[in-house]
Amino acid sequence: MTITFRDDLKQLPPDQLYRLFHRVGWNDGAADSGMIAVFSRPFEGSSLVVSAWDGNQLVGTARVLTDGVVRAVLLDVAVDPAYQRCGIGQELATRCMSAYPDCEWAVQTDAAEGFYRRLGFTENPGIFLRRPSKWF
Ligand SMILES: CC(C)(COP(=O)(O)OP(=O)(O)OC[C@H]1O[C@@H](n2cnc3c(N)ncnc32)[C@H](O)[C@@H]1OP(=O)(O)O)[C@@H](O)C(=O)NCCC(=O)NCCS
């Protein structure tokens, strides 16, 4: 298996992105074509997108929102289940963090705490407040 990592592509194919997110359990696979068409917009609006490819198949993603200096948020770290536990997720996240090495990094997770702890993240209780979006 040869995996290619790209950090020069923000316009990920929406259908592949939607499929990947479905495979990791982030959507129910029931969206219409209009919804799928806009699925890559958050990536296009991100500071940095790193993706993992097996040939032409999108098998992993990570994206960053940052001011470039002080603070950065790591988002949408996802690896297709058929490719998990091979180091792809760690590579995606490490490439993101290496691009902004001086920043404080934040991530929100419920299912992958151990994954992020291995990357140096520690719990930061009590400071996370939330205002819901249109989407969730
Ligand atoms: C979390 C996720 C991105 C990890 O990707 P991956 O490619 O399987 O991870 P890696 O193979 O790079 O694993 C790196 C290390 O983290 C560990 N790890 C991986 N997934 C883990 C998890 N869910 N919980 C705890 N540890 C985990 C691995 O065992 C490995 O440790 P090691 O180096 O000591 O062997 C992937 O499981 C995934 O896409 N999950 C569903 C979506 C999700 O929850 N993403 C997190 C967004 S908040």
XYZ file of C-alpha atoms and ligand atoms in Angstrom:
184
model
C 0.000 0.000 0.000
C 1.456 3.338 -1.066
C -0.177 6.371 0.493
C 0.395 9.836 -0.936
C -0.032 12.875 1.306
C -1.005 16.224 -0.219
C -1.052 19.684 1.316
C -1.569 21.571 -1.958
C -5.222 20.713 -2.485
C -8.139 22.321 -0.659
C -10.828 21.426 -3.202
C -11.279 17.811 -2.276
C -13.817 15.866 -4.378
C -17.098 16.340 -2.463
C -18.414 12.858 -3.267
C -15.261 11.188 -1.955
C -15.217 13.429 1.110
C -18.837 12.615 1.855
C -18.121 8.901 1.437
C -15.101 9.065 3.753
C -17.103 10.873 6.423
C -19.871 8.317 6.045
C -17.362 5.491 6.504
C -16.095 7.000 9.763
C -19.664 7.530 10.973
C -19.952 11.283 10.614
C -22.986 11.267 8.347
C -25.824 8.881 7.611
C -25.097 8.588 3.884
C -28.524 9.981 3.044
C -27.635 13.487 1.844
C -28.926 14.701 -1.519
C -26.604 15.781 -4.330
C -27.017 19.449 -3.424
C -25.773 18.820 0.091
C -22.893 16.675 -1.124
C -21.874 19.359 -3.635
C -21.093 21.822 -0.842
C -19.440 19.266 1.376
C -15.897 20.395 0.620
C -16.552 24.090 1.358
C -15.246 23.963 4.929
C -12.019 22.553 3.531
C -11.760 25.267 0.893
C -12.137 27.846 3.666
C -9.471 26.318 5.884
C -5.934 27.575 6.453
C -4.433 24.223 5.557
C -5.780 20.920 4.265
C -3.779 17.706 4.316
C -5.203 14.679 2.557
C -4.132 11.058 2.152
C -4.621 9.161 -1.091
C -4.389 5.569 -2.214
C -4.100 6.235 -5.920
C -7.193 8.294 -6.758
C -9.049 7.263 -3.619
C -9.299 9.748 -0.767
C -8.529 7.750 2.375
C -7.763 10.439 4.945
C -8.202 14.107 5.776
C -7.173 16.752 8.265
C -7.654 20.505 8.184
C -6.533 23.526 10.179
C -8.037 26.869 11.101
C -5.406 29.219 12.451
C -4.217 32.798 12.794
C -0.822 31.401 11.827
C 0.932 32.631 14.957
C -0.777 31.981 18.259
C -3.719 29.639 17.941
C -4.712 26.753 15.708
C -7.581 24.282 15.642
C -7.215 20.812 14.175
C -10.393 19.579 12.500
C -11.827 16.643 10.560
C -9.001 14.198 11.158
C -10.487 11.128 9.517
C -9.032 7.929 8.118
C -11.050 5.361 6.176
C -11.566 2.338 8.477
C -9.881 0.067 5.907
C -6.723 2.167 6.326
C -6.741 2.843 10.062
C -3.976 1.874 12.494
C -1.337 2.212 9.775
C 0.018 5.589 10.892
C -1.997 7.675 8.412
C -3.901 9.651 11.030
C -0.715 10.481 12.900
C 0.963 11.579 9.672
C -1.976 13.818 8.736
C -2.067 15.481 12.151
C 1.707 15.829 12.383
C 1.892 17.493 8.985
C -0.767 19.976 10.083
C 0.962 20.816 13.353
C 4.393 21.033 11.733
C 3.128 23.810 9.476
C 2.411 26.027 12.519
C 4.883 24.772 15.117
C 4.595 27.698 17.531
C 0.832 27.667 17.894
C -1.296 26.441 20.748
C -3.394 23.613 19.311
C -6.977 22.772 20.172
C -9.041 19.799 19.143
C -12.498 18.545 20.035
C -12.917 14.808 20.307
C -15.041 12.226 22.001
C -13.875 8.963 20.401
C -10.170 9.510 19.766
C -8.761 10.967 22.956
C -5.910 8.431 23.076
C -4.930 9.258 19.510
C -4.517 12.944 20.395
C -2.777 12.268 23.700
C -0.079 10.436 21.736
C 0.379 13.639 19.746
C 0.979 15.693 22.876
C -2.528 16.950 23.567
C -3.632 17.104 27.191
C -7.037 17.631 28.713
C -8.088 21.219 29.172
C -11.204 21.007 31.324
C -13.663 23.730 31.954
C -12.887 26.190 29.164
C -14.958 24.778 26.333
C -18.168 26.650 25.663
C -20.359 26.011 22.673
C -22.896 27.847 20.510
C -24.587 25.492 18.029
C -24.246 25.992 14.270
C -26.941 25.664 11.630
C -25.641 22.133 11.035
C -25.105 20.656 14.494
C -8.753 8.707 15.037
C -8.220 8.308 13.659
C -8.084 9.553 12.805
C -6.860 7.638 13.843
O -6.340 7.378 12.561
P -5.323 6.162 12.338
O -4.727 6.330 10.998
O -6.014 4.877 12.625
O -4.267 6.430 13.499
P -2.722 6.011 13.504
O -2.590 4.662 12.883
O -1.916 7.109 12.931
O -2.482 5.866 15.072
C -1.538 6.652 15.758
C -1.533 6.187 17.203
O -2.805 6.494 17.811
C -3.429 5.267 18.272
N -4.847 5.386 17.973
C -5.420 5.387 16.755
N -6.752 5.549 16.865
C -7.021 5.638 18.185
C -8.222 5.842 18.909
N -9.425 5.956 18.334
N -8.117 5.887 20.258
C -6.931 5.758 20.879
N -5.738 5.579 20.226
C -5.801 5.522 18.897
C -2.761 4.152 17.485
O -2.803 2.940 18.178
C -1.350 4.680 17.343
O -0.616 4.458 18.539
P 0.854 3.805 18.509
O 1.696 4.738 17.701
O 1.229 3.737 19.950
O 0.659 2.483 17.852
C -9.153 7.268 12.975
O -9.345 6.175 13.858
C -10.489 7.819 12.565
O -10.634 8.362 11.481
N -11.498 7.663 13.462
C -12.859 8.083 13.148
C -12.960 9.581 13.081
C -12.498 10.257 14.369
O -12.976 9.946 15.453
N -11.555 11.213 14.203
C -11.093 12.055 15.264
C -11.647 13.404 15.042
S -11.945 14.314 16.499
